[in-house]
Amino acid sequence: MGLEKIKEEILQKAAAGEKKILADAAIKAGEIKKKTAEKIKQLENDVEKKFDEEKTSLENKENSLANIESNKIIFETKKDIIENTYKEAFQKIKTMTKKEREQIIHALLEKAKKEITVKVVYANDTDAALIGNSLEIKKAEIDGGIICETEDGRVRVNHTFSEIFENLKEKIMQKTSKISFG
């Protein structure tokens, strides 16, 4: 019966070895499951973080576009107001009294004299009558104001009402644009 005892001993060692191998495998499987769960959790966190970043980025873009559109609408409204104000002011200049018009024409002439040596003045019929006889006056088809020229005709200074208003309107539009759009 010695053989039977050896057989039983071998079977016991095999069973013990099998239990150890299965226990080690169970431990390794548990570690793998734990690491896999951690990786899945990390991936979920990364995806959630990326989603939040993309969402925030998209919201920021939408807000920026809305702000730009809002600024554009405000700018266009201001532009319309400036245009209407310009037209009203230009109409008022056309209907001012003779005395007011004469003061403005003389002020424009003095301004031109500070810029160039004025020899010739271009003006419409109404304003030409207000200038006097000390300068050569030539008739011009302008809404009002004057264009002054040097004796040799090489330099002109445009102080017509339309030019003054256009320059003023342009400056106001630039300031408005700068305020509206930075």
Coordinates of N, CA and C in Angstrom, one line a residue, residues 116-121 147-157:
I116 N -2.9 129.1 -46.2 CA -2.3 129.4 -47.5 C -2.4 131.0 -47.7
T117 N -1.7 131.4 -48.7 CA -1.8 132.8 -49.1 C -3.0 132.8 -50.1
V118 N -4.1 133.3 -49.7 CA -5.3 133.2 -50.5 C -5.3 134.4 -51.6
K119 N -5.5 134.0 -52.8 CA -5.7 134.9 -53.9 C -7.0 134.8 -54.6
V120 N -7.5 133.6 -54.7 CA -8.8 133.3 -55.4 C -9.7 132.6 -54.5
V121 N -11.0 133.0 -54.5 CA -12.0 132.3 -53.7 C -13.1 131.8 -54.6
I147 N -13.9 127.6 -51.3 CA -12.7 126.9 -51.7 C -11.7 128.1 -52.0
C148 N -10.6 128.1 -51.3 CA -9.6 129.1 -51.5 C -8.4 128.5 -52.2
E149 N -7.7 129.4 -53.0 CA -6.6 129.0 -53.9 C -5.5 130.0 -53.8
T150 N -4.3 129.5 -54.0 CA -3.1 130.4 -54.1 C -3.1 131.1 -55.4
E151 N -2.2 132.1 -55.6 CA -2.2 132.9 -56.8 C -1.8 132.0 -58.0
D152 N -0.9 131.1 -57.8 CA -0.4 130.2 -58.9 C -1.4 129.0 -59.1
G153 N -2.4 128.9 -58.3 CA -3.4 127.8 -58.5 C -3.0 126.4 -58.1
R154 N -1.8 126.3 -57.5 CA -1.3 125.0 -57.2 C -1.8 124.4 -55.9
V155 N -2.2 125.3 -55.0 CA -2.7 124.8 -53.7 C -4.1 125.3 -53.4
R156 N -5.0 124.4 -53.0 CA -6.4 124.8 -52.7 C -6.7 124.3 -51.3
V157 N -7.5 125.0 -50.6 CA -8.1 124.6 -49.3 C -9.6 124.6 -49.5

